PDB file of C-alpha atoms in Angstrom:
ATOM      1  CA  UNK A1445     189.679 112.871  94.972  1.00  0.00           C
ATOM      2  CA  UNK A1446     189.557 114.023  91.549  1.00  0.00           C
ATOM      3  CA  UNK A1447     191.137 117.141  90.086  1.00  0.00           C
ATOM      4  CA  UNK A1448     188.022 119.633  90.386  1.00  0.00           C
ATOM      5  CA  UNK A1449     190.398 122.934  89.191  1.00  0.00           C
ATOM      6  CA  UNK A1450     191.930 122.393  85.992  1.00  0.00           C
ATOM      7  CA  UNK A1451     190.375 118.565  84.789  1.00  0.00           C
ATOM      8  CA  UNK A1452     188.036 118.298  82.003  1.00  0.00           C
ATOM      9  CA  UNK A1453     183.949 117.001  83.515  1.00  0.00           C
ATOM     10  CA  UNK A1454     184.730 113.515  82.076  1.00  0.00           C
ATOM     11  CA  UNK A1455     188.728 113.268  83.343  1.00  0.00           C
ATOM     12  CA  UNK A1456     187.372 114.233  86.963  1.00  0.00           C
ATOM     13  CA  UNK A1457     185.084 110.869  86.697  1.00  0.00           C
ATOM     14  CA  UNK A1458     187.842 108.398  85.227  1.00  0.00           C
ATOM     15  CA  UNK A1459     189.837 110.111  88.140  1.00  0.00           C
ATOM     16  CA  UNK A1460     187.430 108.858  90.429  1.00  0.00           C
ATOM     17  CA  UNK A1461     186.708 105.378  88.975  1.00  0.00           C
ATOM     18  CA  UNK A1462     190.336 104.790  88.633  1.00  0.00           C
ATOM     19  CA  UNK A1463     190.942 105.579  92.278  1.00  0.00           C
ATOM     20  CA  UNK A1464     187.998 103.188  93.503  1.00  0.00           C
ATOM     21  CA  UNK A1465     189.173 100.586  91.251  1.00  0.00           C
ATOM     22  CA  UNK A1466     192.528 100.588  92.902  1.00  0.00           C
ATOM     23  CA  UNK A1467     190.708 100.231  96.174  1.00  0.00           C
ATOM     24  CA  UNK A1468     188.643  97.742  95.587  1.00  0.00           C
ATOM     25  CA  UNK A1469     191.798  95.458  94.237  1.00  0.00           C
ATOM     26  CA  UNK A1470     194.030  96.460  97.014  1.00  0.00           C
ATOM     27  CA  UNK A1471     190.971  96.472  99.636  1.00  0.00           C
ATOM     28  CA  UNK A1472     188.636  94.152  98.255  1.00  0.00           C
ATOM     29  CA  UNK A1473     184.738  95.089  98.889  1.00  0.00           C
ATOM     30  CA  UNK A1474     185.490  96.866 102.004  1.00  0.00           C
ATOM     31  CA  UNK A1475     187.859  99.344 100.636  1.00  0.00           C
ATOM     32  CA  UNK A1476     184.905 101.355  98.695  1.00  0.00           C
ATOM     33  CA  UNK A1477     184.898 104.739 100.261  1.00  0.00           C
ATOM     34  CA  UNK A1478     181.591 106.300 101.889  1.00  0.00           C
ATOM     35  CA  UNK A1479     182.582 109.404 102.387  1.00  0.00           C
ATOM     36  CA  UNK A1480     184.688 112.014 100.502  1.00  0.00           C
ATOM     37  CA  UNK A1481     186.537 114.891 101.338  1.00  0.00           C
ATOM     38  CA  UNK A1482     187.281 118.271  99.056  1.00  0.00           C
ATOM     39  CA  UNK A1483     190.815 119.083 100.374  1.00  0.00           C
ATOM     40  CA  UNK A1484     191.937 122.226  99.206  1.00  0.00           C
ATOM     41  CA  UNK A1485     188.875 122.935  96.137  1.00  0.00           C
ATOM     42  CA  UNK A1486     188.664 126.419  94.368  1.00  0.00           C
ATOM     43  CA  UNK A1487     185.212 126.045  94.869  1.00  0.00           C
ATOM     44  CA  UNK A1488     182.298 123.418  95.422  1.00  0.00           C
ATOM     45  CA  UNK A1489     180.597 122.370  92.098  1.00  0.00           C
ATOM     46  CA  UNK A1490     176.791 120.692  92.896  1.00  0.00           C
ATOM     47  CA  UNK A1491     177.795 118.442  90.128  1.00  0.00           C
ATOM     48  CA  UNK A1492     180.650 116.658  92.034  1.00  0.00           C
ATOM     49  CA  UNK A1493     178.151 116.562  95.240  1.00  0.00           C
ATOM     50  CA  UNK A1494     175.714 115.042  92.366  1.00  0.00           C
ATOM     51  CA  UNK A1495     178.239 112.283  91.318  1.00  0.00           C
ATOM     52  CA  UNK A1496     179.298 111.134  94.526  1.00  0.00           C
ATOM     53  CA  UNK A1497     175.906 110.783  95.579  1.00  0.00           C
ATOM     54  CA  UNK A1498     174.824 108.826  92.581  1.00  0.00           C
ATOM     55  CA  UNK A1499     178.007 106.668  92.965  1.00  0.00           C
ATOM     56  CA  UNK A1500     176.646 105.116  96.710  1.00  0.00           C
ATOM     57  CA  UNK A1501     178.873 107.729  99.139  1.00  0.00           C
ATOM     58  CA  UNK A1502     177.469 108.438 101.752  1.00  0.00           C
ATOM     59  CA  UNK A1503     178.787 112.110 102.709  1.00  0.00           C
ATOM     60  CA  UNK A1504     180.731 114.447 101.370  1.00  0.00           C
ATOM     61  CA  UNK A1505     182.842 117.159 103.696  1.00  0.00           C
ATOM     62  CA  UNK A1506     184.414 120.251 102.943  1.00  0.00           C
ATOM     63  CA  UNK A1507     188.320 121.198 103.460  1.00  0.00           C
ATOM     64  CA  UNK A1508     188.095 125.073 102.859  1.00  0.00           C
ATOM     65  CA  UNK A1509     185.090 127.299 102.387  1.00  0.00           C
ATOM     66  CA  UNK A1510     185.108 131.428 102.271  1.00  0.00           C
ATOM     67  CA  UNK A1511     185.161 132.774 105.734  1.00  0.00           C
ATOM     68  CA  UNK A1512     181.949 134.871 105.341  1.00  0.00           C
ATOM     69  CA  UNK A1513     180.145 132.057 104.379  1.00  0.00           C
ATOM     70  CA  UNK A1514     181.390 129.871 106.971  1.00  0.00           C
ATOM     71  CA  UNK A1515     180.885 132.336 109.654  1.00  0.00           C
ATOM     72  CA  UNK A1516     177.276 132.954 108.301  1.00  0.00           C
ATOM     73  CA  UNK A1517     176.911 129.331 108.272  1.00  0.00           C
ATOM     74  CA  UNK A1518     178.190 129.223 111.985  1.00  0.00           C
ATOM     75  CA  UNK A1519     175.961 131.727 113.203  1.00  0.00           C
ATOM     76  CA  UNK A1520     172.916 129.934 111.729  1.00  0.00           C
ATOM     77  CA  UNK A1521     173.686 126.721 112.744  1.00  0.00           C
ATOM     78  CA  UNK A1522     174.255 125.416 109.186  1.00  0.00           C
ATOM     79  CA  UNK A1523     177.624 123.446 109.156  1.00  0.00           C
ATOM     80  CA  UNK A1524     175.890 120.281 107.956  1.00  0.00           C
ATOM     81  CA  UNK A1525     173.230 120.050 105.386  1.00  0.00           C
ATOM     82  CA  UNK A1526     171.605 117.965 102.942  1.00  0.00           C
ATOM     83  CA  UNK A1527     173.368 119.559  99.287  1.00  0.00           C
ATOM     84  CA  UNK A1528     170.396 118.635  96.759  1.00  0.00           C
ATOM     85  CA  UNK A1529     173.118 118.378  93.823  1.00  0.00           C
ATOM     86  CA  UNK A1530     170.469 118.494  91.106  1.00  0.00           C
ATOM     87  CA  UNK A1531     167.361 119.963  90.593  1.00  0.00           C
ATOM     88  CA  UNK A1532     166.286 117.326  87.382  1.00  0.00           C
ATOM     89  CA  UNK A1533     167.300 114.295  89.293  1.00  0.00           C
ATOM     90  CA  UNK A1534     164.450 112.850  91.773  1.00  0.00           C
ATOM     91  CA  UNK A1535     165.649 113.349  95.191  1.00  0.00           C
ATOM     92  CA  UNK A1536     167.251 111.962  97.234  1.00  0.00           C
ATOM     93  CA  UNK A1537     169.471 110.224  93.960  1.00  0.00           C
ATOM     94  CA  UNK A1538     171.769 113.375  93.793  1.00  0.00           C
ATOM     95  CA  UNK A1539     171.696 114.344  97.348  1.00  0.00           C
ATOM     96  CA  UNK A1540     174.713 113.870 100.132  1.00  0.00           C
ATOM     97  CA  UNK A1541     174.787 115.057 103.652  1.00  0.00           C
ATOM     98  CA  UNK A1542     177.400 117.396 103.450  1.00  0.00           C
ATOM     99  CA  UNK A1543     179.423 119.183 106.610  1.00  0.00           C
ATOM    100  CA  UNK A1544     182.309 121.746 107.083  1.00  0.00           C
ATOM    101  CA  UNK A1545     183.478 120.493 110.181  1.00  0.00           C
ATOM    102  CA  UNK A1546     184.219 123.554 112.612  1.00  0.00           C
ATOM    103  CA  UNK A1547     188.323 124.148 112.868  1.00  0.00           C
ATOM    104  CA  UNK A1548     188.942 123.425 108.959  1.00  0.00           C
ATOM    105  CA  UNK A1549     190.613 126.452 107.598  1.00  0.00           C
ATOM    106  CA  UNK A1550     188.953 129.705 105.493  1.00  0.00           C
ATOM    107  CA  UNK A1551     189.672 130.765 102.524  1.00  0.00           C
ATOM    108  CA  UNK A1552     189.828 134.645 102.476  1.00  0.00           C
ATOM    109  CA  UNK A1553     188.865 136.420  99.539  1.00  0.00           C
ATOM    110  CA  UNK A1554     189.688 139.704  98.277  1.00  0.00           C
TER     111      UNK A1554
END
């Protein structure tokens, strides 16, 4: 996982091809990752959901979300969904399935 809070667009991505790379040698072609997880993320930026779609993950699931959203999300039945991550790319090239799996902690605002 890349540093989404204080890295520059383009050190986020060597982040992540770094990482993979490291995988892949220590791994070989099973180690690539198909899923990723945002820990602890001040936020959820379509354009990371966007890049690990176009880089062959699979899904993509959430460590902390508000608590109003989450709840909202709860109520409507809305944990999991399909995060289009651009609106220029043809789907489904930028989309992931995305979840916030039910016990992961809120993040209370205010």
């Amino acid at each position: 996982m890349s540093d989404e809070a204080a890295a520059h667009y383009r050190g986020a991505l060597e982040q992540l091809a770094l990482g993979r790379r490291f995988l892949r040698r220590l791994f070989g072609g099973c180690g690539a990752p198909r899923v990723a997880w945002q820990i602890d993320p001040f936020g959820h930026a379509r354009e990371l959901a966007a890049t690990f779609a176009q880089m062959g993950y699979d899904g993509l699931f959430l460590g902390r979300v508000d608590h109003q959203d989450k709840w909202a999300r709860l109520q409507r039945r809305e944990l999991e969904l399909i995060w289009r991550g651009s609106d220029s790319l043809e789907p489904p090239r930028a989309d992931i399935f995305t979840g916030d799996p039910p016990g992961t902690p809120t993040l209370a605002l205010g």
